[in-house]
Short mmCIF file of C-alpha atoms in Angstrom, two decimals:
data_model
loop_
_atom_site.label_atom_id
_atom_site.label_comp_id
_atom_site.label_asym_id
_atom_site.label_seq_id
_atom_site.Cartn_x
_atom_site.Cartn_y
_atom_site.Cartn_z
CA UNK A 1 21.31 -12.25 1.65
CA UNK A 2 17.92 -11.69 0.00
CA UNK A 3 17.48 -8.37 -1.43
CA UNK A 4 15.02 -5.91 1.13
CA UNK A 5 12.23 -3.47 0.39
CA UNK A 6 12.95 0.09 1.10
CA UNK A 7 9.89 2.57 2.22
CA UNK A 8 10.16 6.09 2.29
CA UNK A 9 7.53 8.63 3.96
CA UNK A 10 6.81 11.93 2.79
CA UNK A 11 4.35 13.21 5.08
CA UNK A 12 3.60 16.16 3.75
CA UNK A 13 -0.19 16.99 1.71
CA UNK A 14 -2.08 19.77 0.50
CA UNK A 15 -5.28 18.72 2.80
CA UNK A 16 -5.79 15.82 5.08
CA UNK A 17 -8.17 14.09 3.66
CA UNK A 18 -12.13 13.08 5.47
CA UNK A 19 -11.31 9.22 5.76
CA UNK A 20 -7.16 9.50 6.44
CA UNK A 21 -5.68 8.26 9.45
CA UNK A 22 -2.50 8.49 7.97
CA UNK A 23 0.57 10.24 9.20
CA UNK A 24 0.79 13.34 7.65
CA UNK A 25 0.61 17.23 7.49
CA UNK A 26 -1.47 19.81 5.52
CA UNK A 27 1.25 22.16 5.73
CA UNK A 28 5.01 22.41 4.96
CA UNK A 29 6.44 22.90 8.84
CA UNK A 30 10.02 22.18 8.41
CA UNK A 31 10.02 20.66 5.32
CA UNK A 32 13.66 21.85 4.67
CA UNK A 33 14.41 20.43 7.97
CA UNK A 34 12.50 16.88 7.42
CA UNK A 35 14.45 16.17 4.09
CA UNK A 36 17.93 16.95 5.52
CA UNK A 37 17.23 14.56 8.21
CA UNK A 38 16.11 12.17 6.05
CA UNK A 39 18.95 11.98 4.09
CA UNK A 40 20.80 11.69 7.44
CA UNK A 41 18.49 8.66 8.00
CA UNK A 42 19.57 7.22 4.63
CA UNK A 43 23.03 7.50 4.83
CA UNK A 44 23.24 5.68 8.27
CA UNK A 45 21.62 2.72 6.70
CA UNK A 46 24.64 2.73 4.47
CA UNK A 47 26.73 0.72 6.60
CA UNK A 48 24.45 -2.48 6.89
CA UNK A 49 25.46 -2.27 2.85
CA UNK A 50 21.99 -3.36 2.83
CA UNK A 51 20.42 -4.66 -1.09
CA UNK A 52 17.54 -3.17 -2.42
CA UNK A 53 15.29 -4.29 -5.33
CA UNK A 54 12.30 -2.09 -4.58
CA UNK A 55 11.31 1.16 -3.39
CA UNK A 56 8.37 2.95 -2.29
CA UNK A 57 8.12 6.53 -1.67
CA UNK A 58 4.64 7.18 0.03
CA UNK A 59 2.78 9.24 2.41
CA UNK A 60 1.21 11.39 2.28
CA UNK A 61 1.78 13.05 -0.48
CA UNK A 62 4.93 12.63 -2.55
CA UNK A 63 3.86 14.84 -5.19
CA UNK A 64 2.95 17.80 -3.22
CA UNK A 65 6.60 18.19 -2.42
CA UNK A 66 9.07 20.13 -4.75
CA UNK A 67 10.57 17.41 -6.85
CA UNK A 68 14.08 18.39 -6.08
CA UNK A 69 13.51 16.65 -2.86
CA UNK A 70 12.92 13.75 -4.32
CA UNK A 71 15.74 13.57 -6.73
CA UNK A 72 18.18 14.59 -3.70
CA UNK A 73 17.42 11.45 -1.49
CA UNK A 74 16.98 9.34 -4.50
CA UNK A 75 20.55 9.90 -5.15
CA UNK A 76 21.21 9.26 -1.28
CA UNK A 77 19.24 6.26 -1.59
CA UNK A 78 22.13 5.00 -4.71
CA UNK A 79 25.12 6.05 -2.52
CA UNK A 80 23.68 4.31 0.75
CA UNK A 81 22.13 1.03 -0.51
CA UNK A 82 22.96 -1.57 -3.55
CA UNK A 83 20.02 -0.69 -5.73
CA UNK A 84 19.50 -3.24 -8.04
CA UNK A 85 18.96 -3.04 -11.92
CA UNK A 86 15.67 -3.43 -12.63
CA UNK A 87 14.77 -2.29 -9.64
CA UNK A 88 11.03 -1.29 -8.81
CA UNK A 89 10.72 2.31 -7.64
CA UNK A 90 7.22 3.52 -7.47
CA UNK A 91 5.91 7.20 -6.33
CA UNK A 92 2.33 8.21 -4.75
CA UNK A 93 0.85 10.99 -6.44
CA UNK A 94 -2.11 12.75 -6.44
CA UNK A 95 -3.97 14.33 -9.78
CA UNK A 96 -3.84 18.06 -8.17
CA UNK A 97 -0.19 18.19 -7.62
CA UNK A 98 1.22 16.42 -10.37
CA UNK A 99 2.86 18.40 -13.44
CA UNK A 100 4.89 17.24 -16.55
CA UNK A 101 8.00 19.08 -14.59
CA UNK A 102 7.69 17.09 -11.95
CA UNK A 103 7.23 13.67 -14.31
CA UNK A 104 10.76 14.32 -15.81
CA UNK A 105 12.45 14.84 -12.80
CA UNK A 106 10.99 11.97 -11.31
CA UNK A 107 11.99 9.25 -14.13
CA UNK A 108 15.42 11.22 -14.09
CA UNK A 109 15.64 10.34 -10.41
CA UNK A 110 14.98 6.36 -11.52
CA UNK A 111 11.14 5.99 -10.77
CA UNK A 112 8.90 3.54 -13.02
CA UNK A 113 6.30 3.01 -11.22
CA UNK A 114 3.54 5.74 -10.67
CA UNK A 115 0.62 5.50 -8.39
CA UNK A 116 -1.94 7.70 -8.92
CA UNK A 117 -4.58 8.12 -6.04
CA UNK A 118 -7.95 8.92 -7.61
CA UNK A 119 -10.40 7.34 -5.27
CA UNK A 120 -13.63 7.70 -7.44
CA UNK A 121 -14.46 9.79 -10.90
CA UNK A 122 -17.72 10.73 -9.37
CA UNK A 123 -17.08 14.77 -8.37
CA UNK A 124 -19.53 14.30 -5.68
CA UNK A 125 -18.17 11.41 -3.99
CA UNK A 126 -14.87 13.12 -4.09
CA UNK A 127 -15.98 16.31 -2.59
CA UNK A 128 -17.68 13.50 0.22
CA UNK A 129 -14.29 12.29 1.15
CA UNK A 130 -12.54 15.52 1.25
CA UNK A 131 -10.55 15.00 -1.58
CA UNK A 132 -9.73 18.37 -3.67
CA UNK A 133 -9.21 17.29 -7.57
CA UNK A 134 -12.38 16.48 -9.97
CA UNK A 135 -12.67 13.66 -12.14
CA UNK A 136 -11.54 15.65 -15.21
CA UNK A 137 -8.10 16.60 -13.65
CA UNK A 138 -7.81 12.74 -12.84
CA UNK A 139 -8.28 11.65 -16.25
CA UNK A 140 -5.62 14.85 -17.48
CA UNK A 141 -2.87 14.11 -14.88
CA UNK A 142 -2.99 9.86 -16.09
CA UNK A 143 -2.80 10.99 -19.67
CA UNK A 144 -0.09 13.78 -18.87
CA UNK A 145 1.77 10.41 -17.58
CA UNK A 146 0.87 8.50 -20.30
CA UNK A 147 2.19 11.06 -23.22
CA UNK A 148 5.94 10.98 -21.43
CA UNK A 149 5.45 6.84 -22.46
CA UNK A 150 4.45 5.08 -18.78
CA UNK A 151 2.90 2.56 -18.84
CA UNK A 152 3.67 1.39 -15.36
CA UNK A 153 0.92 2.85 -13.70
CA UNK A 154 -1.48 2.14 -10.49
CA UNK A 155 -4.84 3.79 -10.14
CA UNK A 156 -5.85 3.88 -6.29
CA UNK A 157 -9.58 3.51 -5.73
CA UNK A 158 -12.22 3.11 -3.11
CA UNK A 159 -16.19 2.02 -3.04
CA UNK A 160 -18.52 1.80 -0.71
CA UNK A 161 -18.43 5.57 -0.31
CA UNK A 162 -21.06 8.10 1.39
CA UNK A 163 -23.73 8.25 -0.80
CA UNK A 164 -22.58 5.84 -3.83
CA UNK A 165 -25.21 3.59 -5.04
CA UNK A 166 -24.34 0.14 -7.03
CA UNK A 167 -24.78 2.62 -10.79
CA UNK A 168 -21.92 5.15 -9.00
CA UNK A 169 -19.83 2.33 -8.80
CA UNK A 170 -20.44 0.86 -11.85
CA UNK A 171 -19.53 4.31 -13.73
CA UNK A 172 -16.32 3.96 -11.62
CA UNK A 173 -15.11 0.60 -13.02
CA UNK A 174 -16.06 1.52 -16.49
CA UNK A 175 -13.87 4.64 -16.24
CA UNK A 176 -11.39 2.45 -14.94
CA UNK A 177 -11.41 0.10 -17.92
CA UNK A 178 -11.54 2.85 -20.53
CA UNK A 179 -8.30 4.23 -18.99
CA UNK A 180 -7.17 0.50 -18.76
CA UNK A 181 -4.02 0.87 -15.92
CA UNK A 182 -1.87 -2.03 -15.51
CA UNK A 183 -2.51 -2.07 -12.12
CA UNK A 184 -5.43 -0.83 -10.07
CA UNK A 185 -5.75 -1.20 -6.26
CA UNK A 186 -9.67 -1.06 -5.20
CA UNK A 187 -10.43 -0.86 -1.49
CA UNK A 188 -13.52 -0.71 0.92
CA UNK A 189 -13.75 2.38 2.68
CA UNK A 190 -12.61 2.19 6.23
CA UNK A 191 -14.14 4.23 8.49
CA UNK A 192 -11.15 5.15 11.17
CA UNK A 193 -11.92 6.79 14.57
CA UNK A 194 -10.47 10.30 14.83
CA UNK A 195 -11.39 11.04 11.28
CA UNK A 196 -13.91 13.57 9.68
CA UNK A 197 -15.93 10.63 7.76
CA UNK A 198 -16.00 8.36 11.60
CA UNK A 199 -17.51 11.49 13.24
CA UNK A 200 -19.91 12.11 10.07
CA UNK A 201 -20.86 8.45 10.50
CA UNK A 202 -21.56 8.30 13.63
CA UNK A 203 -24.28 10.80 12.94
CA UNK A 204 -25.56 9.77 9.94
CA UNK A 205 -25.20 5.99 9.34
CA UNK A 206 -27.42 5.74 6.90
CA UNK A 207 -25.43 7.82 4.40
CA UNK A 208 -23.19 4.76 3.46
CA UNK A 209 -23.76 1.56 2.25
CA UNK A 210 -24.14 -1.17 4.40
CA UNK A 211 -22.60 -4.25 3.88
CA UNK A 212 -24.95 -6.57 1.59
CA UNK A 213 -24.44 -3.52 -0.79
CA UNK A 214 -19.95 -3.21 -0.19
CA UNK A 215 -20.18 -7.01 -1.20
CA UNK A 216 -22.21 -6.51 -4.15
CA UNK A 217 -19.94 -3.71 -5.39
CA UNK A 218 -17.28 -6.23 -4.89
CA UNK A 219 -18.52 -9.00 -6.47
CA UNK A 220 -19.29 -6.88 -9.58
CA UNK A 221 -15.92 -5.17 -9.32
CA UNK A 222 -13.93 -8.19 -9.42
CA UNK A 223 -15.90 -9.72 -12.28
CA UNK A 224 -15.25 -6.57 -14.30
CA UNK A 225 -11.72 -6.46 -13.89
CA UNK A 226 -10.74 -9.46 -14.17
CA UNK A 227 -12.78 -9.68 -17.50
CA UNK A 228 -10.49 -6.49 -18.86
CA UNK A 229 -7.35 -8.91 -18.09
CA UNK A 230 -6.74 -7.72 -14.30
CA UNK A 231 -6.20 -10.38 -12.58
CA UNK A 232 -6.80 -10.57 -8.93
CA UNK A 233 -4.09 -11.39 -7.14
CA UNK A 234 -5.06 -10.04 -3.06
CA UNK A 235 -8.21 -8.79 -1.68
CA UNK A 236 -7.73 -5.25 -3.05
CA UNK A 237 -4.64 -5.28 -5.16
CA UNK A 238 -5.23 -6.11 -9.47
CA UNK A 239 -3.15 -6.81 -12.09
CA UNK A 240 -2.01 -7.57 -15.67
CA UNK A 241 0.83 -9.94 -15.81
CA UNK A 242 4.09 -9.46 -15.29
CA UNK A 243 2.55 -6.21 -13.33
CA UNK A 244 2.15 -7.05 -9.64
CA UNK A 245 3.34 -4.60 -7.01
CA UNK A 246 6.66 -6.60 -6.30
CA UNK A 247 7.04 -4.22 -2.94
CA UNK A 248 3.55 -4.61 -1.49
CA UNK A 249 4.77 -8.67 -2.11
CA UNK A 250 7.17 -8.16 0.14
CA UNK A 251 4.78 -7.55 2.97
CA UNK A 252 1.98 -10.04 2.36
CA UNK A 253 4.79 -12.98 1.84
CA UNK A 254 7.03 -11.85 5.24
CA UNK A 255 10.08 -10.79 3.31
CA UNK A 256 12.18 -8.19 5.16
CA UNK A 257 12.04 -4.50 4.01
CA UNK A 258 13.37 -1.07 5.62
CA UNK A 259 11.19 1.83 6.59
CA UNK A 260 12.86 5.61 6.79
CA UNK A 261 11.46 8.76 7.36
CA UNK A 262 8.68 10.15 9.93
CA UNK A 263 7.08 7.09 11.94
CA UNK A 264 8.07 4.31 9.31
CA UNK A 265 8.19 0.86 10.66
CA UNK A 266 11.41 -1.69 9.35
CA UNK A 267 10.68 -5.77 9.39
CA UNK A 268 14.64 -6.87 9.65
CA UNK A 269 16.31 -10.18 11.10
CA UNK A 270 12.45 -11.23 12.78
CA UNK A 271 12.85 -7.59 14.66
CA UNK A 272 10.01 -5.33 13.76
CA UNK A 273 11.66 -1.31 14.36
CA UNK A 274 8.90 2.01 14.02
CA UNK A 275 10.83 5.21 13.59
CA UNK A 276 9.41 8.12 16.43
CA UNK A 277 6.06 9.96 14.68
CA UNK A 278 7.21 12.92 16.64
CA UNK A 279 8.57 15.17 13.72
CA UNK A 280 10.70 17.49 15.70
CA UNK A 281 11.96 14.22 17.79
CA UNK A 282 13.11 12.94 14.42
CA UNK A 283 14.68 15.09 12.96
CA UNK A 284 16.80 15.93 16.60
CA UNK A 285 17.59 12.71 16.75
CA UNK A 286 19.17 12.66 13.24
CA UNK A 287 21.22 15.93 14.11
CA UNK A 288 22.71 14.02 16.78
CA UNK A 289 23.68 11.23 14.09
CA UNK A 290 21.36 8.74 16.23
CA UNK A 291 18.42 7.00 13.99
CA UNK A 292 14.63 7.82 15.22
CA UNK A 293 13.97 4.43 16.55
CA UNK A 294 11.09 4.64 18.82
CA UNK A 295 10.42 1.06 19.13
CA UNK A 296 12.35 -2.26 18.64
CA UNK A 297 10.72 -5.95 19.09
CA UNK A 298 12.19 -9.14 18.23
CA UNK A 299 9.23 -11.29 16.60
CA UNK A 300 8.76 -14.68 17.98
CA UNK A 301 8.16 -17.47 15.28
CA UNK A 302 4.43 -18.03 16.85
CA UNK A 303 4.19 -14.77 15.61
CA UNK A 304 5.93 -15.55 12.29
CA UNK A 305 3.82 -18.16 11.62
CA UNK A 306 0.73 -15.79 12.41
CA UNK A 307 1.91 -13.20 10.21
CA UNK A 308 2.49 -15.90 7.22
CA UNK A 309 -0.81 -17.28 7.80
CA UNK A 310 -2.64 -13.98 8.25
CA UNK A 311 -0.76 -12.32 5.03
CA UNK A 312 -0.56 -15.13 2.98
CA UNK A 313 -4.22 -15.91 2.80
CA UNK A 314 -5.03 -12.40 1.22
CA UNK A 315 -3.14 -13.51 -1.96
CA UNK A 316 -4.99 -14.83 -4.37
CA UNK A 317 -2.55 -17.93 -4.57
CA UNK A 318 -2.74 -18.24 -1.26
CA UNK A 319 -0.03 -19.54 1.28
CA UNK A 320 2.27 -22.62 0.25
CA UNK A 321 2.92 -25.47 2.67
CA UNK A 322 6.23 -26.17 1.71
CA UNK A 323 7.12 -22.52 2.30
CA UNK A 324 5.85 -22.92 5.38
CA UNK A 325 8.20 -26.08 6.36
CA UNK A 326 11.12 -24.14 4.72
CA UNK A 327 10.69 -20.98 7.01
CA UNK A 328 9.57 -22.74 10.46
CA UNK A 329 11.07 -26.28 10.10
CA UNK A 330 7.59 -28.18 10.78
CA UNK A 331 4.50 -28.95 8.73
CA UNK A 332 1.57 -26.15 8.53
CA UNK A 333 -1.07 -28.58 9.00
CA UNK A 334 0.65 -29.78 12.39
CA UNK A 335 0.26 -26.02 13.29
CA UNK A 336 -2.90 -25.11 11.98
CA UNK A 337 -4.38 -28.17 11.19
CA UNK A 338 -7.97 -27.24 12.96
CA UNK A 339 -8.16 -24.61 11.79
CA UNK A 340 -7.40 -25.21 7.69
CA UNK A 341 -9.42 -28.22 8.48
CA UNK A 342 -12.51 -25.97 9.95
CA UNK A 343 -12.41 -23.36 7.32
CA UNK A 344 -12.47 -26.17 4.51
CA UNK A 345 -15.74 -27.64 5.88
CA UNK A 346 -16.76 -24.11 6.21
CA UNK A 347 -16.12 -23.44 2.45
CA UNK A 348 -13.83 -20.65 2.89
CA UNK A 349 -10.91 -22.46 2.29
CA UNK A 350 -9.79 -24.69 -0.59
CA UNK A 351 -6.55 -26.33 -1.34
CA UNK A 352 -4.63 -26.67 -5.04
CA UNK A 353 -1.53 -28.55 -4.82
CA UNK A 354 0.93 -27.10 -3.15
CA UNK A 355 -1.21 -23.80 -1.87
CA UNK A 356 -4.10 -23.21 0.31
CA UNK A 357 -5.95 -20.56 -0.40
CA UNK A 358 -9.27 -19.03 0.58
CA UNK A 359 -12.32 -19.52 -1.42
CA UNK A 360 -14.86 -16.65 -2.97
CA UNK A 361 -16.61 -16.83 0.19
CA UNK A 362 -13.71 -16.75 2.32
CA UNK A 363 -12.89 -14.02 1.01
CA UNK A 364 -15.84 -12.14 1.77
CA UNK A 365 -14.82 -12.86 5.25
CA UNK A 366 -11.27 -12.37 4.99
CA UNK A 367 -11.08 -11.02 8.44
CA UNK A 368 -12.92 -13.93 10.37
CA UNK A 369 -10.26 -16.29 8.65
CA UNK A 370 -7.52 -14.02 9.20
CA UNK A 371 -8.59 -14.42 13.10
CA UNK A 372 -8.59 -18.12 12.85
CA UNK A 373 -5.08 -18.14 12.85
CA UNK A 374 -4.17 -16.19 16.04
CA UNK A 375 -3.51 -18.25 18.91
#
């Protein structure tokens, strides 16, 4: 059985942030409460004897919680799962709640990977998105990681922000390059409805850039990076070698992997599982020994075949067509034929060998292809 991806959600913050949809708390309510059931959560898992060769412990915000936390269900995690040596264990943080303490517990509890989300090094672009650290404590918490000897570090950052010009950016990426992370994930800002930044849109539209001006931060982005020796390798997601996110992989290339904690979701035998987002639900449920399982659906391979298309084609590399016949017994191009065929002539789709992949252009409209492919 090929080993699984394990996510675990902390969904606890200091302050929701202006653009996050995300399920999470500015507060602490039950926290004691949320961790014991969690661990519950873990050790039920234990009996599927499931293995595991990465983890991801999200939110959120990891690092706002007391690290002790973390090493307790870390060491839950060992007892409940086959963890595997050399496996990849990364941690969100963010540059206000980090602290050398918390560093050394977390390495002692088996984490080498650390994401820090920093978002922009421009302290008014920050203070746009509702995020509450500066650019200087940024650039101190990523050194304060650095002097413990990680190098395994993601830098989590987003253009096309209220106010940001094409020179805002461009200060962005060279900070980025002067700190030089091994991996850096760089994403458009997505305006959510329900969120601060939707409503402050809404109002004022012409406060962020419009799209001619995204794609031209984009373009210049990519060039830059990839320059520095970070190689694209999906739409927003950068690397050196040998330092690809091997969870996030998981996702985009429809390997299975196990979500726990407050409204995670779980992709196991072609059944897609969300845990409840009701926090009080959960952690009831988990004092009754019953997992929080709001939702079960058993994936039908149309659907499959959707989800390898419509993941596939944001890796760089693209989606392979003997893959395909492997996993759904039939040739892609009898599938999706028309469409591979139509995006070719379009010229947002090229093939190499055994992969087809989307072009530059594509891309650019990433979505529109992604579309192509549901049926």
């Amino acid at each position: 059985m090929k080993n699984k991806g394990l996510y675990i959600h902390i969904p606890y913050c200091a302050q929701k942030c202006k653009y996050c949809d995300f399920l999470s708390f500015a507060n602490g309510d039950r926290m004691e409460d949320y961790f014991s059931a969690l661990k519950k959560e873990i050790s039920l898992f234990g009996e599927f004897q499931y293995g595991v060769d990465s983890v991801f412990i999200g939110g959120g915000t990891p690092s706002f919680i007391p690290s002790s936390y973390v090493k307790d269900f870390m060491e839950t995690v060992r007892g409940a799962f086959a963890l595997k040596e050399g496996a990849e264990i990364t941690i969100e943080m963010n540059p206000e709640s980090v602290s050398r303490e918390k560093l050394e517990v977390y390495l002692k509890a088996g984490v080498n990977r650390f994401s820090m989300g920093v978002q922009s090094f421009n302290d008014e672009s920050l203070r746009y998105i509702g995020r509450i650290h500066n650019s200087k404590k940024a650039i101190e918490a990523i050194g304060m990681i650095r002097s413990l000897g990680i190098e395994n570090i993601n830098i989590d950052m987003m253009m096309a922000l209220p106010y940001q010009t094409f020179d805002d950016l461009k200060r962005d990426v060279e900070m980025v390059l002067q700190i030089n992370p091994n991996h850096l994930s760089y994403y458009s800002l997505i305006l959510e409805e329900g969120t601060c930044l939707y409503d402050y849109y809404e109002k004022n539209p012409e406060a962020f850039p419009d799209e001619g001006l995204d794609r031209r931060m984009y373009h210049y982005l990519v060039g830059e990076l990839e320059n520095a020796g970070l190689r694209q390798y999906e739409i927003s997601n950068f690397a050196k070698e040998n330092y690809e996110s091997r969870h996030n992989l998981k996702y985009w290339s429809l390997e299975e992997y196990i979500g726990l904690g407050l409204g995670s979701s779980s992709f196991i035998d072609k059944t897609r599982r969300k845990n409840t987002s009701d926090l009080s639900f959960y952690i009831y449920s988990l004092e009754k020994g019953r997992l929080p399982i709001e939702s079960s659906e058993k994936i039908t391979e149309k659907e499959l075949m959707e989800d390898f298309m419509i993941f596939g084609i944001r890796k760089n590399r693209g989606v392979s067509k003997e893959e395909f016949k492997k996993l759904f017994s039939v040739e892609l191009e009898g599938v999706y034929g028309k469409e591979v065929k139509g995006l070719m002539k379009d010229g947002l789709m090229e093939e190499e060998g055994d992969y087809l992949r989307l072009t530059k252009r594509g891309r650019d409209l990433s979505n529109l292809c992604e579309l192509k492919f549901i049926k």
